[in-house]
Coordinates of N, CA and C in Angstrom, one line a residue:
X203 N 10.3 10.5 -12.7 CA 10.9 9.9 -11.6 C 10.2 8.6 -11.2
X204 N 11.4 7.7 -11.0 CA 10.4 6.3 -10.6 C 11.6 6.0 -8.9
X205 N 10.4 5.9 -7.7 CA 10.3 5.5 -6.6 C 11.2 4.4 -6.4
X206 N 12.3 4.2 -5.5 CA 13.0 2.9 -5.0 C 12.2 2.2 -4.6
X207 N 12.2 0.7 -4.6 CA 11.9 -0.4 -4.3 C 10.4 -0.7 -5.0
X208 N 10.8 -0.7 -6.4 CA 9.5 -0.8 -7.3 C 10.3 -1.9 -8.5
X209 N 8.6 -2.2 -9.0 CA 9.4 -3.5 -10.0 C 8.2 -3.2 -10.7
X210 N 8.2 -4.5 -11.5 CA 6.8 -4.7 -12.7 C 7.0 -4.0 -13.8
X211 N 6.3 -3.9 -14.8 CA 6.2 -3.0 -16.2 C 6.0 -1.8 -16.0
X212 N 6.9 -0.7 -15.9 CA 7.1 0.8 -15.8 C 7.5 0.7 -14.2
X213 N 7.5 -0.1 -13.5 CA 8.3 -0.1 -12.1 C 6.6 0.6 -11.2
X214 N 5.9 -0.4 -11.6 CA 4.7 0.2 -11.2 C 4.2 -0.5 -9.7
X215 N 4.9 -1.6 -9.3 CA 4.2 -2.1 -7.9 C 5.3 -1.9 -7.0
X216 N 5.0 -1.5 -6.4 CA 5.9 -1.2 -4.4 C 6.5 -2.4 -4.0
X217 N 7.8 -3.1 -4.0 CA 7.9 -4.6 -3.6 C 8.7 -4.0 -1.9
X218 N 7.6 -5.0 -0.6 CA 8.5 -5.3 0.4 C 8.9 -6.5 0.6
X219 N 10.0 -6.5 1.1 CA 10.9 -7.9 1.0 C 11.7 -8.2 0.2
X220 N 12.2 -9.6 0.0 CA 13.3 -9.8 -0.5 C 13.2 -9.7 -2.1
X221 N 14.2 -9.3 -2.7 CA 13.7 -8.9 -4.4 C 13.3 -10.3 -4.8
X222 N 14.0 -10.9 -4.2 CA 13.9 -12.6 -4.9 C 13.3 -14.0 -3.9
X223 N 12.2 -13.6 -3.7 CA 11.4 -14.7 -2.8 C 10.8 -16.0 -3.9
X224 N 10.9 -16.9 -2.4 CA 10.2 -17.9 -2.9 C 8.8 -17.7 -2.8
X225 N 7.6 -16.8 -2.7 CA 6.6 -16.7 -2.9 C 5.9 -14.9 -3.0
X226 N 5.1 -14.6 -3.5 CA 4.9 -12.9 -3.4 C 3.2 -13.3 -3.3
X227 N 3.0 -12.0 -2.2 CA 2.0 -11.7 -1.9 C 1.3 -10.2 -2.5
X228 N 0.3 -10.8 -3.6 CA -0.2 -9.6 -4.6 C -1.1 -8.7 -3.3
X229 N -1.0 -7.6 -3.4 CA -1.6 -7.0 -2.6 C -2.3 -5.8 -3.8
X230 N -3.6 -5.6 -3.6 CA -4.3 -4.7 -4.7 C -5.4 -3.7 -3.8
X231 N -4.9 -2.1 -3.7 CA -5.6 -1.3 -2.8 C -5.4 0.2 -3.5
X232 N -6.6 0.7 -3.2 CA -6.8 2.1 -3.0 C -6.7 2.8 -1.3
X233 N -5.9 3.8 -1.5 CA -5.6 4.3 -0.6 C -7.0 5.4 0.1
X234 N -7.8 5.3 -0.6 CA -9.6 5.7 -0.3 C -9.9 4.8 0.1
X235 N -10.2 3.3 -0.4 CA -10.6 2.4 -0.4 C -11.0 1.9 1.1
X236 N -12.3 2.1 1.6 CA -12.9 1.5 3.1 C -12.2 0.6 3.6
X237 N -12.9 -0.3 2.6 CA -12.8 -2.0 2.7 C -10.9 -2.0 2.7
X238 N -10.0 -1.2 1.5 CA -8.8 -1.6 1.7 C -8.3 -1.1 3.5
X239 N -8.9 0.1 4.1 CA -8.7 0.7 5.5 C -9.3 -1.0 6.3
X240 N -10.2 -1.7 6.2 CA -10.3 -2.5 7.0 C -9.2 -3.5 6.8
X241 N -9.0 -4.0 5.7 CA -8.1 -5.3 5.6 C -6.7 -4.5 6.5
X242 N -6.4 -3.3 6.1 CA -5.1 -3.0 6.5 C -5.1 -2.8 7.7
X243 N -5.8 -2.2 8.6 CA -5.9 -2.0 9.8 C -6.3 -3.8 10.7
X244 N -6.7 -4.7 10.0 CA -6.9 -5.8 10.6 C -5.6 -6.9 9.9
X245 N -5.3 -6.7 9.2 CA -4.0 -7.7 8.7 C -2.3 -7.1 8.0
X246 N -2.9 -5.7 8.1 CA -1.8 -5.0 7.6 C -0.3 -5.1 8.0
X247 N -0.3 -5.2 9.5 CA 1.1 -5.6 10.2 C 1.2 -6.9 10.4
X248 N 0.1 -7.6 10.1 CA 0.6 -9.3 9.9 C 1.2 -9.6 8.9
X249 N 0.6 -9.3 7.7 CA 1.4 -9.0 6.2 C 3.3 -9.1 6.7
X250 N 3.2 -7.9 7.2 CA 4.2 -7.0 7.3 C 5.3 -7.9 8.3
X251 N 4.4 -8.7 9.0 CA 5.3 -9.5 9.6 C 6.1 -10.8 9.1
X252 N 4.9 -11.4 8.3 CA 5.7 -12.8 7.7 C 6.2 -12.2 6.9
X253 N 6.3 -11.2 6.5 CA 7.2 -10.9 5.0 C 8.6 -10.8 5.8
X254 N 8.7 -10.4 6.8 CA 9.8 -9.7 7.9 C 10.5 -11.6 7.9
X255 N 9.7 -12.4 8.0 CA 9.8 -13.8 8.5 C 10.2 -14.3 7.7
X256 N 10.2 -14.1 5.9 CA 10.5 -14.3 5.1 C 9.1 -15.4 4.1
X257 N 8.1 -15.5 4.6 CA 7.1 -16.4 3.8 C 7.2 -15.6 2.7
X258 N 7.3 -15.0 2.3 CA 6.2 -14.0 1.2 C 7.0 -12.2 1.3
X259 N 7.3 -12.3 0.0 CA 7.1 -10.4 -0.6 C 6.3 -9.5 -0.6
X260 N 5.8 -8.9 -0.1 CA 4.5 -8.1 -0.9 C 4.8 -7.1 -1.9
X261 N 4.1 -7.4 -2.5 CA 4.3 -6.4 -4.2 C 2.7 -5.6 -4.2
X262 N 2.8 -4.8 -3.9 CA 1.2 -3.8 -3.3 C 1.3 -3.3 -5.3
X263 N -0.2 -3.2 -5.6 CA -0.5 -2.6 -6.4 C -1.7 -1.6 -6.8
X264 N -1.2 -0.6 -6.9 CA -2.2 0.5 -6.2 C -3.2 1.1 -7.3
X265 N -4.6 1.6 -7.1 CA -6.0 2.1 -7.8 C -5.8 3.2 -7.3
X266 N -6.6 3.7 -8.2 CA -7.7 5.2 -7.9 C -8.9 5.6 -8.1
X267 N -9.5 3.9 -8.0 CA -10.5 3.7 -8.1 C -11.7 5.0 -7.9
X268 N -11.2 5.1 -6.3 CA -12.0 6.6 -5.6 C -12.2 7.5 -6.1
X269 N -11.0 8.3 -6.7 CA -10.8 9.2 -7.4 C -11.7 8.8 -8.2
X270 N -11.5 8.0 -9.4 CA -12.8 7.8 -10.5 C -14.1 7.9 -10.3
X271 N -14.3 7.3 -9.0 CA -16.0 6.9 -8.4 C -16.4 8.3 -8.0
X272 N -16.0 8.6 -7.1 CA -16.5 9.4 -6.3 C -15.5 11.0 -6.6
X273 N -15.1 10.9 -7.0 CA -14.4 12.4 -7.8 C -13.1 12.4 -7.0
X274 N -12.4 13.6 -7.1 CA -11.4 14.1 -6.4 C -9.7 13.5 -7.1
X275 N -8.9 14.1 -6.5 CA -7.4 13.3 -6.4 C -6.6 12.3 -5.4
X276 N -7.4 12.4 -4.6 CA -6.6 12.2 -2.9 C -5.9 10.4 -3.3
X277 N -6.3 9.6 -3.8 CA -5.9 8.8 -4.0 C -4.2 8.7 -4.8
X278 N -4.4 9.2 -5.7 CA -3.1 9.8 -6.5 C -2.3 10.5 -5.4
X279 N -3.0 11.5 -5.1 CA -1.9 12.5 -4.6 C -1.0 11.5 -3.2
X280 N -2.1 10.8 -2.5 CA -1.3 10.1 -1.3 C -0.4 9.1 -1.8
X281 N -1.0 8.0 -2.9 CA 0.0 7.4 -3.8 C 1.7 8.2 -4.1
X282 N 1.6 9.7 -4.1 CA 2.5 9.7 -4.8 C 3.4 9.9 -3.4
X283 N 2.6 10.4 -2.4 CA 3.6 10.5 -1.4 C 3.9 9.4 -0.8
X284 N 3.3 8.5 -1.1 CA 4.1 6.9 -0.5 C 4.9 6.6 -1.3
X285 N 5.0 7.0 -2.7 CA 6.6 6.7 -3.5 C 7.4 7.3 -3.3
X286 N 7.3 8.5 -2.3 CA 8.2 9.5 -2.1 C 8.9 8.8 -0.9
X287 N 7.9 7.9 0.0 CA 8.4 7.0 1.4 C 9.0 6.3 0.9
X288 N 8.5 5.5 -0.2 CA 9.6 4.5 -0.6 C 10.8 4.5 -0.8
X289 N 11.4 6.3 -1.5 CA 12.9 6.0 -1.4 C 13.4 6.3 -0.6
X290 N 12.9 6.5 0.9 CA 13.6 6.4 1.8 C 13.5 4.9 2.7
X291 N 13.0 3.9 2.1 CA 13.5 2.4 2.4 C 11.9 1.8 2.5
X292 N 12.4 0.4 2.5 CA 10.9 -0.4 3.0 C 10.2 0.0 3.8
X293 N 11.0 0.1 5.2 CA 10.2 0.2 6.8 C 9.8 1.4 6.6
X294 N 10.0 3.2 6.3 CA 9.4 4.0 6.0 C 8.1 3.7 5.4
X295 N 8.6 3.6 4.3 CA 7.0 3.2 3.2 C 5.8 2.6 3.8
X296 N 6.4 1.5 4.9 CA 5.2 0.3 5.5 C 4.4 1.1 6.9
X297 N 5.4 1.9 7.4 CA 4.8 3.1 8.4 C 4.2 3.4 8.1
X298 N 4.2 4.7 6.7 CA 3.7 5.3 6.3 C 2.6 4.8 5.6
X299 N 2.3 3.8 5.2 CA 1.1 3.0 4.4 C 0.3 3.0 5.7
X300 N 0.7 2.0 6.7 CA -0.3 2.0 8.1 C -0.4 3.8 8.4
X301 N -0.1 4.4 8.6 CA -0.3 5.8 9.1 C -1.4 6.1 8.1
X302 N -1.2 6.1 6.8 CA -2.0 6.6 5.9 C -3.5 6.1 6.2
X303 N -3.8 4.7 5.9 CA -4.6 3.8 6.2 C -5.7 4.1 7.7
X304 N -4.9 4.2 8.6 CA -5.1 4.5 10.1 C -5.9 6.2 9.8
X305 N -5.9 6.7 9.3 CA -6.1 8.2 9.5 C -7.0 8.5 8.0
X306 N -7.7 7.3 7.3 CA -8.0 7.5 6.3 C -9.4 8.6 6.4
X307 N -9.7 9.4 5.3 CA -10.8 10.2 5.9 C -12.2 9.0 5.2
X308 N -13.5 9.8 5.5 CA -14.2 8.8 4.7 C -14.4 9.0 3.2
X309 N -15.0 8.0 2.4 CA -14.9 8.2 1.1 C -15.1 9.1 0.2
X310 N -16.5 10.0 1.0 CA -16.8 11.1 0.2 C -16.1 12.4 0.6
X311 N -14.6 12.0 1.3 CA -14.4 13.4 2.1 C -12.2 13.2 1.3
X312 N -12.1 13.9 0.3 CA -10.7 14.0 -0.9 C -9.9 14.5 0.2
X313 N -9.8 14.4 1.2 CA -8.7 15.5 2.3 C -7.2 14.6 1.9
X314 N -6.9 13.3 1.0 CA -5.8 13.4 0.7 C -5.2 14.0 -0.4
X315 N -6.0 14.7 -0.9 CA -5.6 15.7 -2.1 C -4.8 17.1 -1.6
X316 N -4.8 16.7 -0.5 CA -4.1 18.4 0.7 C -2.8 17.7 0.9
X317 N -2.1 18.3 0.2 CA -0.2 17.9 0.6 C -0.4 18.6 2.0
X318 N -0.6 18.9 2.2 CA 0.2 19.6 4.1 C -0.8 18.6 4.6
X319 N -2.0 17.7 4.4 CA -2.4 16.8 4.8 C -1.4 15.6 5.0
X320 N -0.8 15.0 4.2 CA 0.1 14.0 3.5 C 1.5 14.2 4.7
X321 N 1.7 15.6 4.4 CA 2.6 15.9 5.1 C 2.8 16.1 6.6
X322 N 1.4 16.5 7.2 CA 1.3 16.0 8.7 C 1.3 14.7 9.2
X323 N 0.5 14.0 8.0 CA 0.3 12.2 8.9 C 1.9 12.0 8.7
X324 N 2.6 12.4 7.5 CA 4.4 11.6 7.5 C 5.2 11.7 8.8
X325 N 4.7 13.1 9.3 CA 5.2 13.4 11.1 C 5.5 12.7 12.2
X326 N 4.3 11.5 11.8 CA 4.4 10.7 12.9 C 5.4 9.2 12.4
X327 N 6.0 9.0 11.7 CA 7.3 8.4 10.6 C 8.4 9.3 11.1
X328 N 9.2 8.9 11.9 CA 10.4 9.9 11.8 C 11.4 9.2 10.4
X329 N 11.5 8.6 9.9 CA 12.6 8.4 9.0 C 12.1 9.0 7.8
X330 N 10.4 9.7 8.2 CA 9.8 10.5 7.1 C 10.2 12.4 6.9
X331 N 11.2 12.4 8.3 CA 11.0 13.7 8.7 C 12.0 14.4 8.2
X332 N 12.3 14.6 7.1 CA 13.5 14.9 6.4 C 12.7 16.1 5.1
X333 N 13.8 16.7 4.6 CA 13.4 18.1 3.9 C 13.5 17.7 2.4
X334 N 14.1 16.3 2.0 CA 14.0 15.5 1.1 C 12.6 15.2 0.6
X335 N 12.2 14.3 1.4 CA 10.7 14.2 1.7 C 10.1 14.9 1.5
X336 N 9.6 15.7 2.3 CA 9.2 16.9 2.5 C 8.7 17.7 0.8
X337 N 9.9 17.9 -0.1 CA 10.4 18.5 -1.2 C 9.4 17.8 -2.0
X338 N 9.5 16.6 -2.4 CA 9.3 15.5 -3.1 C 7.7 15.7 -3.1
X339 N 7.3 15.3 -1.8 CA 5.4 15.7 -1.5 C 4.7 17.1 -1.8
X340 N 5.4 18.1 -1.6 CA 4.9 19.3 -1.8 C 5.1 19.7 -3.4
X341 N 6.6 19.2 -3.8 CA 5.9 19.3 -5.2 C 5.0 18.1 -6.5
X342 N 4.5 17.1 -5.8 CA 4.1 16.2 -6.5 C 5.3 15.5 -7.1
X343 N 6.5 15.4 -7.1 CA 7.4 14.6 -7.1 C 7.0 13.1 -8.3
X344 N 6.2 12.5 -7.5 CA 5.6 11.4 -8.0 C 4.4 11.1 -8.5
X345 N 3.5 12.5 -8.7 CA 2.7 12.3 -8.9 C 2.5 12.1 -10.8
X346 N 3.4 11.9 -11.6 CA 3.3 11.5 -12.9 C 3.4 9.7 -12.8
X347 N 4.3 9.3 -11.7 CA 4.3 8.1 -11.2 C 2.8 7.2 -11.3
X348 N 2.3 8.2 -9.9 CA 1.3 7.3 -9.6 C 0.5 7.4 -11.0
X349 N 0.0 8.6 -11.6 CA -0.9 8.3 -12.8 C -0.9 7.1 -13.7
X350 N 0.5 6.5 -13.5 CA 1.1 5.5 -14.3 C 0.4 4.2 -13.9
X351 N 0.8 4.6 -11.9 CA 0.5 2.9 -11.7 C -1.1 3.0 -11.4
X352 N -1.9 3.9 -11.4 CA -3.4 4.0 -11.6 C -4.0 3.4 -13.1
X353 N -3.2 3.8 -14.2 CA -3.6 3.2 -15.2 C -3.4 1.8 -15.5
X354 N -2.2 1.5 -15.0 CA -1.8 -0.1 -14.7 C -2.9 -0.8 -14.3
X355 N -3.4 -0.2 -13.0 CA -4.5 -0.8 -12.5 C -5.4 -1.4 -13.5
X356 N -5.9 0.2 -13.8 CA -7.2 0.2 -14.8 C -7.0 -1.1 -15.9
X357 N -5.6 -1.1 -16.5 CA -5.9 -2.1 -17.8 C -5.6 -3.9 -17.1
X358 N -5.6 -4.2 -15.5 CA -5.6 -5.3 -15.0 C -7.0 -5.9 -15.1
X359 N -6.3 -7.1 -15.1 CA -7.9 -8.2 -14.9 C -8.5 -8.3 -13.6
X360 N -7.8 -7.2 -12.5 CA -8.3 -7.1 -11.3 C -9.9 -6.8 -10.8
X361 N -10.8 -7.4 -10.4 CA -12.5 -6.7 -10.3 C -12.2 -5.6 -9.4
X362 N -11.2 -5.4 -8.2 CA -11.7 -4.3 -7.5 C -10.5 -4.5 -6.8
X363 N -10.8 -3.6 -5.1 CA -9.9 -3.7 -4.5 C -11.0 -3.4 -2.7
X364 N -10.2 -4.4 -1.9 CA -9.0 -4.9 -1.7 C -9.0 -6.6 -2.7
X365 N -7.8 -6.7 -3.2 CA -7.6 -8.5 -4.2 C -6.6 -8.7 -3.2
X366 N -5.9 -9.9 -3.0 CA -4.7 -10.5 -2.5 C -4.7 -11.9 -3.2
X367 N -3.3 -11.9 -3.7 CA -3.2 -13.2 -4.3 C -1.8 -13.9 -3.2
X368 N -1.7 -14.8 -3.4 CA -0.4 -15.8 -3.1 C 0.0 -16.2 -3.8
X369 N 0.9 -16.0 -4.9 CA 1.5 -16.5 -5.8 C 0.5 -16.1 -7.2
X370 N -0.3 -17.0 -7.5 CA -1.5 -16.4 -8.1 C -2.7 -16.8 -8.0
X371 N -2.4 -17.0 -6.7 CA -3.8 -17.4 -6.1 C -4.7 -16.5 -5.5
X372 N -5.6 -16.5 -5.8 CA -6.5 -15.5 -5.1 C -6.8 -16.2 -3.5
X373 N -6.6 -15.4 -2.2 CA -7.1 -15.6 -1.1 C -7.6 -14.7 -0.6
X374 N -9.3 -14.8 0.1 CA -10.2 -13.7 0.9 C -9.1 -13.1 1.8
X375 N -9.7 -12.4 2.4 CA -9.2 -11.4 3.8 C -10.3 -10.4 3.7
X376 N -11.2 -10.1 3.4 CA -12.6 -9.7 3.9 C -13.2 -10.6 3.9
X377 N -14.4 -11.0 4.6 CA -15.5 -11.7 4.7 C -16.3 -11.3 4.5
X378 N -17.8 -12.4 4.7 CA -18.9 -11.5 3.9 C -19.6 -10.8 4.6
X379 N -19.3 -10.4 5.8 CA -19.4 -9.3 6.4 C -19.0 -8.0 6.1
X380 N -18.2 -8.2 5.6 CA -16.9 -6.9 5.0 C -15.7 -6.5 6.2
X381 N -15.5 -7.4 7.0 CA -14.4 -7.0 8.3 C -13.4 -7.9 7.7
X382 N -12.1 -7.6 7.9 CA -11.3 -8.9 7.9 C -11.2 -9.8 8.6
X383 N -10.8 -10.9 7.8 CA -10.9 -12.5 8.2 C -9.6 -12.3 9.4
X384 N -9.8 -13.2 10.5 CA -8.7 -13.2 11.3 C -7.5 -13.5 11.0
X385 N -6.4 -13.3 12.0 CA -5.2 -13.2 11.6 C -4.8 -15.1 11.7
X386 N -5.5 -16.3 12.3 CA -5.0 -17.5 12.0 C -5.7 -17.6 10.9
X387 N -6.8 -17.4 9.9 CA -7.6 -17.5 8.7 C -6.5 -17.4 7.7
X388 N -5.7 -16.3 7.9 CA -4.7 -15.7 7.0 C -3.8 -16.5 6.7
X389 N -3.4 -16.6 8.2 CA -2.3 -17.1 8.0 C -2.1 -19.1 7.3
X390 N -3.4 -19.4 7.8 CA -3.5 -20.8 7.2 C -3.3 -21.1 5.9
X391 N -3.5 -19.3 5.2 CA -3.9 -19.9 3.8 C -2.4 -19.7 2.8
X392 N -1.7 -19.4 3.7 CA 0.0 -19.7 3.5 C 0.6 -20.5 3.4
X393 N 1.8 -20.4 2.2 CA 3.0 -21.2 2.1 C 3.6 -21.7 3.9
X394 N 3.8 -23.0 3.8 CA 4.5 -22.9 5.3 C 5.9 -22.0 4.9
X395 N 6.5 -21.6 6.6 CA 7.3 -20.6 6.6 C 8.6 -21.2 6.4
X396 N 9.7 -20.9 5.7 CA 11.1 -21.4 5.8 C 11.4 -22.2 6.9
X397 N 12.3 -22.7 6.7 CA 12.8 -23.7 7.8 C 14.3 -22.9 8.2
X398 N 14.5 -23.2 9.6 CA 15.9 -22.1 9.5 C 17.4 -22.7 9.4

């Protein structure tokens, strides 16, 4: 089974926005990933906004890094229940990525490997509250999916995660502090926005 609103080689990256933009914003995260919990919790609805605005698509491409490092599944397993968000539309999926994100446990702690875990944070998503849903997460639905797009990862020229490109540009959003860069930093380092 492959997730709505996916594209790339085996339909392996999450695209929000328009299928056919004049610019896409690579987004590259593990759903364990600290650093990716910081960038998302400090730029994640800005993203979410100019894509709304039309600057930029985001085409998220997801690791399991964690899983690798530090053992466990939780990265997969939550992966697969965000493809399960996906077919129920963009704005679900982008909920449910911030929900996920917002509620992340810490790195050495696999609690997204517990579907009834997955399945309480989707709670707070009502367009997640459906028995479809529901079906889809409890039985791993997607989870042959994500193994796919974890390996995708792995054979990228990617160093790590969190990456963000602009086209194919690489641009920060952590600093060397490791917090995200503010939201006019971000935004400067943007295509100007359509004209209306």
């Amino acid at each position: 089974m492959i997730p709505a609103n996916t594209t790339g080689p085996g339909n392996t990256i999450v695209r929000y926005g328009d299928p056919d933009p004049a610019h896409v914003l690579s987004v590259y995260a593990d759903l364990r990933c600290p650093y990716c919990k910081r960038m998302e919790n400090g730029l994640g609805v800005v993203m979410e906004q100019a894509a709304d605005a039309g600057r930029f698509t985001i085409e998220y491409q997801f690791a399991a890094l964690i899983d690798d490092g530090v053992g466990g599944t939780g990265s997969l397993e939550a992966l697969a229940a965000l493809g399960a968000a996906a077919d129920e539309g963009q704005k679900p999926f982008m909920r449910y990525l911030h929900e996920l994100y917002a509620e992340q446990p810490d790195e050495s702690d696999d609690a997204f490997a517990d579907r009834d875990r997955l399945l309480a944070l989707s709670g707070e998503v009502e367009a997640l509250r459906t028995e479809g849903f529901r079906k889809k997460v409890r039985e791993g639905a997607y989870l042959p999916w994500a193994q796919r797009v974890g390996a995708a990862f792995e054979t990228s020229t990617v160093p790590g995660t969190p990456t963000v490109l602009i086209d194919v540009t690489p641009i920060p959003v952590i600093n060397p502090a490791g917090y995200p860069i503010t939201t006019e930093a971000f935004l400067a380092q943007l295509p100007d926005p359509p004209r209306p």
